[in-house]
Amino acid sequence: MSILVLAEHDNASLKSATLHAVTAAQKIGGEIHILVAGAGAQGAADAAAKVAGVAKVLLADDAIYGHALAENVAKLIVGLAGNYSHILSAATVNGKNILPRASALLDVQQISEISAVESADTFVRPTYAGNAMTTVQSSDKIKIITVRATAFDAAAETGGSAAIEKVASGGDAGLSKFLGQEVQKTERPELTSARIVVSGGRGMQSGENFKMLEEVADKLGAAVGASRAAVDAGFVPNDYQVGQTGKIVAPDLYVAVGISGAIQHLAGMKDSKVIVAINKDEDAPIFQVADYGLVADLFTAVPELAKELNK
Amino acid sequence: MKVLVAVKRVIDANVKVRVKADGTGVETQNVKMSMNPFCEIATEEAVRLKEAGKVTEIVAVSLGNAQCAETIRTALAMGADRGIHVQTDVELQPLAVAKLLKAVVDKEQPGLVILGKQAIDDDSNQTGQMLSALLGWPQATFASKLVLNDNATANVTREVDGGLETIEVKTPFVMTTDLRLNEPRYASLPNIMKAKKKPIDALTPEQLGVDPTPRLKTLKVAEPPKRSAGIKVKSVAELVDKLKNEAKVI
Ligand SMILES: Cc1cc2nc3c(=O)[nH]c(=O)nc-3n(C[C@H](O)[C@H](O)[C@H](O)COP(=O)(O)OP(=O)(O)OC[C@H]3O[C@@H](n4cnc5c(N)ncnc54)[C@H](O)[C@@H]3O)c2cc1C
Ligand SMILES: Nc1ncnc2c1ncn2[C@@H]1O[C@H](COP(=O)(O)O)[C@@H](O)[C@H]1O
């Protein structure tokens, strides 16, 4: 059995989401190969080759993979699929965009966002915003799977010495073109891999007020997240959203400020190790999952928290 | 141009979903059902395109049991022109839905198919990608903005992990909606009345030549582990003390 893991990367380096997908592959068992499809992606391939437990890295280096267009990457995967019993990717936006396309081309029913491996053909996945854990068994010849990163530890970044094999480009499908991007630049850690996350909700009232949270986040070395309501209101960019339809996080510490705790928000953070909630409504549902709840007005509590952390 | 929207009937987003005691699924008896929120956004986008004169006809498609016709009615009340109901009691998984939708697309020849990015029951996030693969069309997933160009292309802004990205796709194409594409309207009473007169065609998987048999067998459905209730702290100082000395996370 060989398992292909599609790398999440920025050409220069490997994203940590890939390391979690590698651990899921290890649980399935078999020889693990990482596919790096990119443009000028030697750096990412070198990083992938060092990951513990990886036997081989396949590098498809071509300008057409520069922006991970699904039509092109899926085509590449389909060409390689014959050698594999399983094809995995982290459930990042790229993974979710590309893998179902490859799946349909291979006539396979993908298994989305698994949170546990029961055996080589049986997996557990959250459904209904995490309210039902569903165990499914696949009858397909190839198992195509996206992996919920927070449910699997990261594989060690070093210790491996896999060979890097160049694979031919799968060719340009000619269906779509990358035009541009608006990427949020931040010195803070990435939301999905941060050890601490401080999130704000509608209670923050404005984007300006998020500065208070950023101050606390910077003292803690934390990432900043948000509820959907805060994103929809334009307080913060879309990629801050935590939840069923945003990012799934499970940091050591999650601080929810002015967030009511709707089921769709909880779906994205309730596996955090320690949860703190600051809310002026003592009946807010967020308190039902919080290890430490503080009933207070955030406009006094958050500045106080910043001060207290200075001590 | 004709637009097809795929609308799924799901347990309403505000319902607290409960797992059945026998572990075979979730309770659906006497539970409020609604159109999947992302499908409302898909329908709204199609209606706006029609209002802007870019689209001539909107066809709403739903697949599943008899009650899915109600979900199609909702789309018709929002402004879709007619419905197609692919009727079956078989459990439909995304690959089967994509194959059935492909067969419908082959008959209807739309220039654009809009789906939700995700159904909030199975949380699969697959069907749109699969449909575009089967059609050999481009895919524009997680869309937060759509601009149809005059030269048979469209610019679509997508919500990606690092922010936003814009791609250009050739028409025909498949788009899946993210939350911020638009805010769906409520159907007005007159429009709900009008929708009752709009036609819904019924089809079966057999008529479409598709075998919808599920590939994934559900072995068990279980409740997620519960978090034990925590404590309320009285002050910020106590909170910081607990985080430092009890939880040891800062
Ligand atoms: C299909 C679908 C998908 C969704 N996906 C997501 C998702 O991925 N992520 C997500 O977060 N939501 C999601 N939602 C939305 C979700 O249902 C809630 O609407 C949203 O999470 C509410 O955000 P909120 O808690 O910030 O706002 P509210 O529910 O309005 O809560 C604001 C809270 O702030 C408190 N507050 C106000 N002022 C203060 C103050 N001065 N001091 C202290 N506390 C204060 C209030 O007591 C209240 O509890 C989704 C909904 C749907 C239908
Ligand atoms: N049974 C169905 N009927 C109509 N549309 C569907 C159905 N299943 C999935 N879809 C469409 O596919 C989208 C994504 O669903 P999924 O891939 O299951 O998360 C939904 O938002 C719908 O637009």
XYZ file of C-alpha atoms and ligand atoms in Angstrom:
637
model
C 0.000 0.000 0.000
C 1.298 3.449 -0.884
C -0.236 6.711 0.205
C 0.074 10.005 -1.621
C -0.196 13.187 0.435
C -0.791 16.422 -1.452
C 1.429 19.111 0.069
C 0.088 22.461 1.196
C 2.920 24.897 0.584
C 3.924 28.339 -0.684
C 6.657 27.036 -3.020
C 9.416 28.137 -0.650
C 8.254 26.189 2.382
C 5.870 23.514 3.529
C 2.736 24.529 5.470
C 2.220 22.773 8.774
C -1.176 21.436 7.645
C 0.774 18.921 5.551
C 2.452 17.528 8.671
C -0.923 16.684 10.192
C -2.031 14.944 6.997
C 1.187 12.880 7.099
C 0.274 11.684 10.595
C -3.154 10.599 9.342
C -1.376 8.704 6.548
C 0.839 7.000 9.130
C -2.260 5.844 10.990
C -3.544 4.245 7.795
C -0.153 2.579 7.325
C 1.901 2.207 4.171
C 4.670 3.917 2.255
C 4.096 7.661 2.316
C 4.859 9.914 -0.640
C 4.352 13.666 -0.691
C 3.325 15.421 -3.894
C 4.595 18.972 -4.231
C 2.905 20.661 -7.185
C 4.230 24.178 -7.544
C 6.231 26.715 -9.498
C 9.822 27.048 -8.315
C 8.922 24.730 -5.463
C 12.302 23.112 -4.759
C 12.267 24.714 -1.294
C 8.955 23.122 -0.401
C 10.131 19.771 -1.813
C 13.331 19.926 0.246
C 11.266 20.591 3.367
C 8.911 17.714 2.520
C 11.869 15.344 2.097
C 12.930 16.004 5.688
C 9.558 15.144 7.226
C 9.832 12.061 9.417
C 8.241 8.961 7.921
C 8.133 10.151 4.322
C 9.617 7.717 1.768
C 9.532 9.808 -1.372
C 8.734 13.310 -2.569
C 7.247 13.848 -6.012
C 7.975 17.305 -7.354
C 5.890 18.619 -10.244
C 7.453 21.983 -10.960
C 5.674 24.022 -13.605
C 4.381 27.579 -13.874
C 0.842 26.188 -14.236
C 0.950 24.992 -10.616
C 1.964 28.405 -9.287
C -1.453 29.188 -7.837
C -2.789 25.679 -7.222
C -5.602 25.948 -9.780
C -7.812 22.938 -9.139
C -8.262 22.011 -12.798
C -4.511 21.587 -13.262
C -3.554 19.988 -9.954
C -6.464 17.523 -10.100
C -5.331 16.471 -13.567
C -1.828 15.828 -12.239
C -3.148 13.763 -9.335
C -5.308 11.654 -11.637
C -2.219 10.809 -13.686
C -0.385 9.589 -10.580
C -3.311 7.887 -8.851
C -2.718 4.417 -10.297
C 0.187 3.858 -7.926
C -1.711 4.600 -4.733
C -4.241 3.026 -2.412
C -4.945 6.341 -0.661
C -4.667 9.996 -1.638
C -4.790 12.521 1.198
C -4.681 16.226 1.696
C -5.214 18.495 4.659
C -8.702 20.011 4.598
C -7.377 23.447 3.694
C -9.170 25.561 1.095
C -6.736 24.179 -1.495
C -7.318 20.596 -0.411
C -11.083 21.080 -0.440
C -10.876 22.698 -3.851
C -8.639 20.144 -5.552
C -9.328 16.713 -4.099
C -13.049 16.398 -4.898
C -12.238 17.256 -8.505
C -9.634 14.494 -8.692
C -12.057 12.206 -6.883
C -14.840 12.640 -9.428
C -12.413 12.097 -12.300
C -11.377 8.814 -10.666
C -15.012 7.867 -9.924
C -14.323 7.873 -6.200
C -16.539 9.171 -3.393
C -14.213 11.375 -1.335
C -14.246 11.180 2.452
C -14.169 14.751 3.772
C -12.353 16.046 6.857
C -11.672 12.845 8.733
C -10.944 13.207 12.432
C -9.889 9.573 13.073
C -8.647 6.514 11.195
C -10.317 3.248 12.223
C -8.718 1.085 9.543
C -7.484 1.409 5.963
C -11.067 1.758 4.703
C -12.960 3.090 7.721
C -12.823 6.642 9.022
C -14.602 8.967 11.443
C -15.713 12.403 10.316
C -17.665 15.200 11.989
C -21.020 16.037 10.389
C -23.793 18.511 11.305
C -21.277 21.114 12.490
C -19.573 18.542 14.669
C -22.776 17.464 16.423
C -22.596 13.938 14.995
C -19.441 11.894 14.568
C -20.040 9.617 11.608
C -18.037 6.451 10.963
C -17.952 5.546 7.273
C -16.504 2.639 5.346
C -15.443 3.167 1.747
C -15.916 0.586 -0.971
C -13.886 2.534 -3.528
C -10.659 1.145 -4.969
C -8.743 4.282 -4.051
C -9.576 6.146 -0.870
C -9.485 9.893 -1.356
C -9.512 11.754 1.915
C -9.195 15.240 3.346
C -7.849 15.442 6.875
C -8.949 17.736 9.693
C -5.546 18.972 10.823
C -6.549 19.656 14.423
C -7.464 15.996 14.948
C -3.975 14.668 14.197
C -0.629 15.667 15.702
C 1.973 17.161 13.394
C 4.581 14.737 12.056
C 8.136 15.739 12.945
C 9.493 18.301 10.508
C 12.908 16.691 10.539
C 14.366 13.227 10.733
C 13.434 12.054 7.257
C 15.642 11.909 4.193
C 13.304 11.066 1.350
C 14.453 11.066 -2.258
C 12.985 13.812 -4.426
C 11.737 12.566 -7.766
C 10.736 14.992 -10.504
C 7.456 14.122 -12.175
C 6.295 15.454 -15.508
C 3.738 18.225 -15.582
C 0.171 17.088 -16.197
C -0.384 19.967 -18.619
C -2.567 23.048 -18.508
C -6.293 22.350 -18.587
C -6.707 25.891 -19.943
C -9.954 26.462 -18.068
C -9.044 29.100 -15.526
C -6.464 31.736 -14.803
C -5.153 33.314 -11.618
C -5.615 37.087 -11.668
C -4.573 38.321 -8.258
C -4.876 38.082 -4.522
C -5.355 40.145 -1.409
C -3.345 38.461 1.251
C -3.396 39.706 4.814
C 0.144 40.323 5.983
C 0.642 39.746 9.662
C 3.502 39.185 12.035
C 1.240 37.067 14.200
C 1.198 33.269 14.028
C -1.134 31.548 11.574
C -4.629 31.048 12.968
C -4.802 27.306 12.370
C -1.423 26.496 13.898
C -1.176 29.095 16.694
C -0.777 27.844 20.261
C -3.093 30.590 21.505
C -6.011 32.206 19.667
C -7.851 35.343 20.791
C -11.150 35.815 18.936
C -13.670 38.612 18.878
C -17.335 38.645 17.954
C -20.116 41.085 17.270
C -19.688 42.375 20.807
C -16.480 44.104 19.671
C -18.689 46.637 17.824
C -16.028 47.804 15.337
C -12.814 46.922 13.571
C -11.121 49.714 15.486
C -11.958 47.969 18.764
C -10.188 44.820 17.570
C -6.942 46.716 18.340
C -7.621 45.952 22.012
C -7.678 42.258 21.210
C -4.575 42.533 19.058
C -2.748 44.051 21.995
C -3.686 41.081 24.171
C -2.825 38.682 21.353
C 0.609 40.205 20.919
C 1.358 39.877 24.615
C 0.443 36.189 24.413
C 2.051 35.467 21.045
C -1.426 34.592 19.842
C -3.280 34.638 16.535
C -6.451 36.713 16.188
C -9.694 35.096 15.072
C -13.326 36.123 14.822
C -16.904 34.961 14.629
C -18.817 35.124 11.409
C -20.799 38.091 12.697
C -17.577 40.072 13.186
C -16.390 39.192 9.680
C -19.744 39.905 8.037
C -19.848 43.282 9.772
C -16.488 44.055 8.184
C -14.562 44.370 11.488
C -11.895 41.935 10.252
C -11.045 40.083 7.012
C -12.753 36.848 5.995
C -9.795 34.613 6.764
C -10.208 35.358 10.486
C -13.466 33.390 10.647
C -13.480 30.419 12.977
C -16.278 27.874 12.679
C -18.213 25.296 10.711
C -17.688 27.224 7.521
C -14.503 29.024 8.458
C -11.319 27.708 10.001
C -11.095 24.862 12.443
C -8.742 25.584 15.313
C -7.734 23.636 18.417
C -5.103 25.697 20.223
C -3.901 25.188 23.798
C -5.828 28.320 24.717
C -8.822 29.890 22.958
C -10.145 33.200 24.259
C -13.622 34.138 22.992
C -14.499 37.796 23.547
C -17.996 39.115 22.815
C -18.935 35.871 21.063
C -22.268 34.248 21.970
C -21.222 30.685 21.131
C -23.509 29.709 18.259
C -23.242 26.066 17.255
C -21.517 27.062 13.999
C -18.830 28.917 15.929
C -18.361 26.131 18.475
C -17.838 23.711 15.570
C -14.586 25.494 14.818
C -13.065 25.771 18.291
C -14.585 23.361 20.793
C -11.640 20.991 20.595
C -9.337 23.660 22.018
C -7.559 22.488 25.181
C -8.554 25.426 27.368
C -11.395 27.801 26.510
C -11.902 31.221 28.072
C -15.049 33.251 27.458
C -15.543 36.915 28.214
C -19.151 37.966 27.749
C -21.502 40.338 29.528
C -24.436 37.922 29.197
C -24.103 35.217 31.827
C -26.477 32.981 29.852
C -24.429 33.097 26.650
C -24.008 29.524 25.349
C -20.253 30.027 25.049
C -20.056 29.570 28.844
C -21.244 25.966 28.437
C -17.970 25.053 26.763
C -15.688 27.491 28.597
C -13.251 26.231 31.205
C -12.997 29.755 32.582
C -15.856 32.162 32.114
C -15.769 35.843 32.985
C -19.084 37.683 33.011
C -18.006 41.238 32.285
C -18.172 44.101 29.862
C -15.392 43.459 27.406
C -14.591 47.149 27.142
C -13.358 47.089 30.715
C -12.184 43.466 30.882
C -9.970 43.431 27.786
C -7.875 46.522 28.655
C -7.579 45.135 32.184
C -6.406 41.827 30.777
C -3.747 43.590 28.729
C -2.540 45.359 31.863
C -2.620 42.215 33.971
C -0.485 40.386 31.394
C 2.195 43.050 31.784
C 2.697 42.165 35.415
C -27.827 32.750 -20.508
C -29.561 30.106 -18.458
C -28.461 29.438 -14.866
C -28.999 26.258 -12.915
C -28.954 26.347 -9.110
C -28.730 23.231 -6.947
C -30.722 23.565 -3.743
C -30.516 21.005 -0.964
C -33.067 20.367 1.759
C -31.355 20.098 5.150
C -32.134 20.292 8.842
C -32.513 23.987 9.641
C -29.321 25.683 10.806
C -30.943 26.733 14.092
C -31.994 23.229 15.130
C -29.947 21.497 17.789
C -29.166 18.253 16.005
C -29.519 15.094 18.080
C -27.962 11.730 17.413
C -30.406 8.799 17.466
C -30.023 6.488 20.426
C -29.392 3.472 18.175
C -26.464 5.198 16.472
C -27.866 4.942 12.944
C -28.194 8.647 12.230
C -29.675 11.865 13.571
C -33.256 12.621 14.606
C -35.277 13.973 11.692
C -38.796 13.376 13.051
C -40.618 16.669 13.685
C -37.461 18.598 12.949
C -37.623 21.835 10.982
C -36.152 21.501 7.501
C -34.956 24.392 5.330
C -33.000 25.172 2.227
C -29.261 24.825 2.905
C -28.089 28.414 3.673
C -25.389 28.285 0.997
C -28.043 27.272 -1.559
C -30.084 30.331 -0.582
C -27.020 32.387 -1.422
C -26.720 30.507 -4.746
C -30.350 31.228 -5.575
C -30.024 34.874 -4.572
C -27.000 35.314 -6.834
C -28.880 33.846 -9.784
C -31.860 36.112 -9.142
C -29.598 39.177 -8.960
C -28.003 38.211 -12.284
C -31.445 37.956 -13.803
C -32.497 41.308 -12.350
C -29.334 42.792 -13.855
C -30.351 41.453 -17.258
C -27.418 39.043 -17.518
C -29.498 35.911 -17.165
C -32.684 34.897 -18.946
C -33.838 31.841 -17.019
C -33.175 30.263 -13.625
C -33.769 26.561 -13.072
C -33.712 25.289 -9.474
C -32.807 21.645 -9.020
C -33.159 19.558 -5.887
C -32.457 15.874 -5.460
C -33.970 13.601 -2.883
C -37.269 12.543 -1.368
C -40.740 13.952 -2.105
C -40.364 16.833 0.373
C -37.511 18.341 -1.657
C -40.239 19.827 -3.842
C -40.871 22.276 -0.983
C -37.275 23.425 -1.176
C -37.678 23.975 -4.902
C -40.799 26.061 -4.138
C -38.703 28.228 -1.859
C -36.266 28.853 -4.716
C -39.168 29.627 -7.041
C -40.537 32.097 -4.485
C -37.140 33.783 -4.354
C -37.258 34.251 -8.120
C -36.274 31.054 -9.918
C -38.413 30.364 -13.000
C -38.929 26.627 -12.855
C -37.838 23.574 -10.958
C -36.491 20.109 -11.565
C -36.921 17.523 -8.845
C -34.799 14.401 -9.143
C -36.817 12.151 -6.927
C -35.328 9.243 -5.012
C -35.386 7.815 -1.508
C -31.849 6.459 -1.856
C -29.284 8.238 0.369
C -27.437 10.559 -2.004
C -23.727 11.159 -1.589
C -21.868 13.982 -3.382
C -20.537 11.855 -6.264
C -24.039 10.596 -7.049
C -25.455 14.127 -6.775
C -22.748 15.375 -9.135
C -23.520 12.625 -11.664
C -27.242 13.352 -11.505
C -26.647 17.096 -11.855
C -24.376 16.431 -14.823
C -27.188 14.554 -16.530
C -29.516 17.488 -15.858
C -26.911 19.934 -17.182
C -26.528 17.861 -20.341
C -30.271 18.271 -20.958
C -30.568 21.917 -19.927
C -27.300 23.347 -21.275
C -26.933 26.234 -18.798
C -24.026 28.674 -19.028
C -23.508 28.632 -15.281
C -24.313 26.243 -12.441
C -24.326 27.649 -8.913
C -24.138 25.418 -5.850
C -23.484 26.021 -2.182
C -19.905 25.459 -1.087
C -21.093 23.060 1.564
C -24.231 21.357 2.754
C -24.566 21.983 6.489
C -25.741 18.425 7.159
C -23.013 16.257 5.636
C -20.451 19.107 5.613
C -18.868 17.452 2.549
C -17.891 20.443 0.424
C -17.475 18.302 -2.699
C -20.430 18.432 -5.054
C -19.595 21.569 -7.057
C -15.994 20.495 -7.595
C -17.155 17.038 -8.677
C -19.781 18.377 -11.039
C -17.311 20.662 -12.800
C -14.852 17.753 -13.111
C -17.503 15.526 -14.707
C -18.486 18.317 -17.090
C -14.875 19.229 -17.884
C -15.731 22.811 -16.913
C -13.783 25.291 -14.795
C -14.671 25.591 -11.133
C -14.872 28.740 -9.053
C -15.383 27.618 -5.477
C -15.813 29.605 -2.228
C -17.002 32.604 -4.233
C -17.512 35.956 -2.545
C -17.855 38.027 -5.739
C -18.895 37.260 -9.298
C -18.477 39.470 -12.347
C -19.653 38.136 -15.697
C -17.515 39.585 -18.493
C -18.675 40.190 -22.047
C -16.154 37.828 -23.632
C -17.554 34.529 -22.306
C -15.437 34.672 -19.164
C -16.098 35.601 -15.560
C -13.987 36.967 -12.748
C -14.637 35.278 -9.448
C -13.221 36.342 -6.091
C -12.696 33.398 -3.754
C -12.331 33.209 0.029
C -9.060 31.332 0.501
C -6.992 30.524 3.589
C -4.831 33.657 3.425
C -7.510 36.135 2.345
C -9.027 36.619 -1.085
C -8.025 35.472 -4.547
C -9.475 36.357 -7.936
C -9.524 33.957 -10.864
C -10.812 34.200 -14.389
C -12.825 31.269 -15.682
C -14.270 30.490 -19.078
C -18.019 30.032 -19.374
C -19.717 27.669 -18.962
C -18.506 27.078 -15.416
C -19.512 25.868 -11.989
C -19.471 28.217 -9.006
C -19.917 27.446 -5.322
C -20.994 30.157 -2.903
C -19.354 31.376 0.263
C -21.208 33.269 2.985
C -20.286 36.760 1.872
C -21.340 36.525 -1.792
C -24.652 38.184 -0.966
C -27.441 38.361 1.578
C -30.396 36.267 0.455
C -33.795 37.925 0.355
C -36.911 36.690 2.070
C -39.599 35.644 -0.348
C -42.572 38.022 -0.257
C -46.077 36.667 0.154
C -47.115 37.575 -3.414
C -44.013 35.806 -4.706
C -44.772 32.735 -2.601
C -48.238 32.680 -4.185
C -46.790 33.123 -7.669
C -44.309 30.322 -7.042
C -47.166 27.869 -6.631
C -47.954 28.264 -10.317
C -44.407 27.790 -11.561
C -43.692 24.364 -13.050
C -41.606 21.637 -11.391
C -40.566 18.680 -13.546
C -39.973 15.364 -11.830
C -37.249 12.991 -12.963
C -35.740 9.810 -11.570
C -32.124 8.622 -11.447
C -33.134 5.823 -13.851
C -34.441 8.338 -16.369
C -31.155 10.190 -16.066
C -29.190 6.963 -16.464
C -27.343 7.316 -13.167
C -26.799 4.687 -10.474
C -26.979 6.641 -7.202
C -25.923 3.767 -4.901
C -23.816 5.178 -2.036
C -20.109 4.322 -1.982
C -19.676 5.104 1.681
C -21.443 2.921 4.178
C -22.341 4.566 7.458
C -21.336 2.185 10.215
C -22.113 4.387 13.180
C -23.227 7.865 14.164
C -22.202 8.976 17.646
C -22.354 12.062 19.832
C -19.124 14.022 20.010
C -17.290 13.963 23.344
C -18.820 16.504 25.722
C -16.760 19.199 27.376
C -17.227 19.249 31.107
C -18.544 22.552 32.376
C -15.884 24.888 33.704
C -15.987 27.608 36.325
C -16.803 31.284 36.419
C -14.028 33.560 37.573
C -14.780 36.814 39.394
C -12.108 39.055 37.990
C -9.504 39.476 35.292
C -6.795 38.967 37.926
C -8.289 35.626 38.925
C -8.552 34.629 35.266
C -4.894 35.345 34.600
C -3.894 33.546 37.785
C -5.855 30.435 36.749
C -4.388 30.467 33.260
C -0.873 30.757 34.668
C -1.024 28.477 37.655
C -3.896 26.032 37.125
C -4.192 25.509 33.374
C -0.557 26.508 32.800
C -1.257 27.724 29.274
C 0.301 31.188 29.536
C -24.651 28.247 7.321
C -24.086 29.019 8.463
C -22.724 28.948 8.684
C -22.158 29.662 9.724
N -20.818 29.552 9.939
C -20.257 30.219 10.969
C -18.862 30.098 11.253
O -18.110 29.405 10.551
N -18.375 30.787 12.310
C -19.148 31.570 13.117
O -18.623 32.149 14.069
N -20.461 31.684 12.873
C -21.027 31.038 11.822
N -22.365 31.198 11.580
C -23.115 32.243 12.312
C -23.574 31.830 13.703
O -24.810 31.154 13.610
C -23.752 33.088 14.581
O -24.654 33.960 13.961
C -22.454 33.847 14.837
O -21.431 32.951 15.271
C -22.689 34.903 15.894
O -21.521 35.655 16.077
P -21.274 36.408 17.466
O -21.250 35.421 18.556
O -20.089 37.280 17.273
O -22.520 37.382 17.550
P -23.776 37.366 18.532
O -24.461 36.072 18.509
O -24.540 38.588 18.212
O -23.125 37.498 19.958
C -22.493 38.649 20.435
C -22.148 38.391 21.894
O -21.389 39.477 22.397
C -21.809 39.742 23.712
N -21.519 41.145 23.986
C -22.038 42.238 23.372
N -21.490 43.350 23.877
C -20.624 42.964 24.839
C -19.778 43.668 25.730
N -19.702 45.002 25.725
N -19.031 42.958 26.596
C -19.090 41.598 26.618
N -19.874 40.888 25.790
C -20.639 41.558 24.909
C -23.280 39.431 23.725
O -23.720 39.136 25.053
C -23.363 38.241 22.794
O -23.272 37.016 23.517
C -22.962 30.470 10.562
C -24.338 30.506 10.348
C -24.892 29.793 9.318
C -26.386 29.843 9.128
N -29.462 16.469 -2.716
C -29.087 17.642 -3.243
N -29.972 18.394 -3.944
C -29.610 19.581 -4.470
N -28.380 20.092 -4.356
C -27.462 19.389 -3.682
C -27.759 18.139 -3.077
N -26.640 17.701 -2.464
C -25.698 18.639 -2.655
N -26.184 19.659 -3.379
C -25.470 20.887 -3.806
O -24.094 20.769 -3.503
C -23.703 21.750 -2.542
C -22.574 21.222 -1.680
O -22.963 20.055 -0.987
P -21.919 19.050 -0.316
O -20.870 18.755 -1.348
O -22.732 17.856 0.041
O -21.365 19.752 0.884
C -24.990 22.134 -1.847
O -24.922 23.419 -1.277
C -25.980 22.077 -3.019
O -25.872 23.233 -3.818
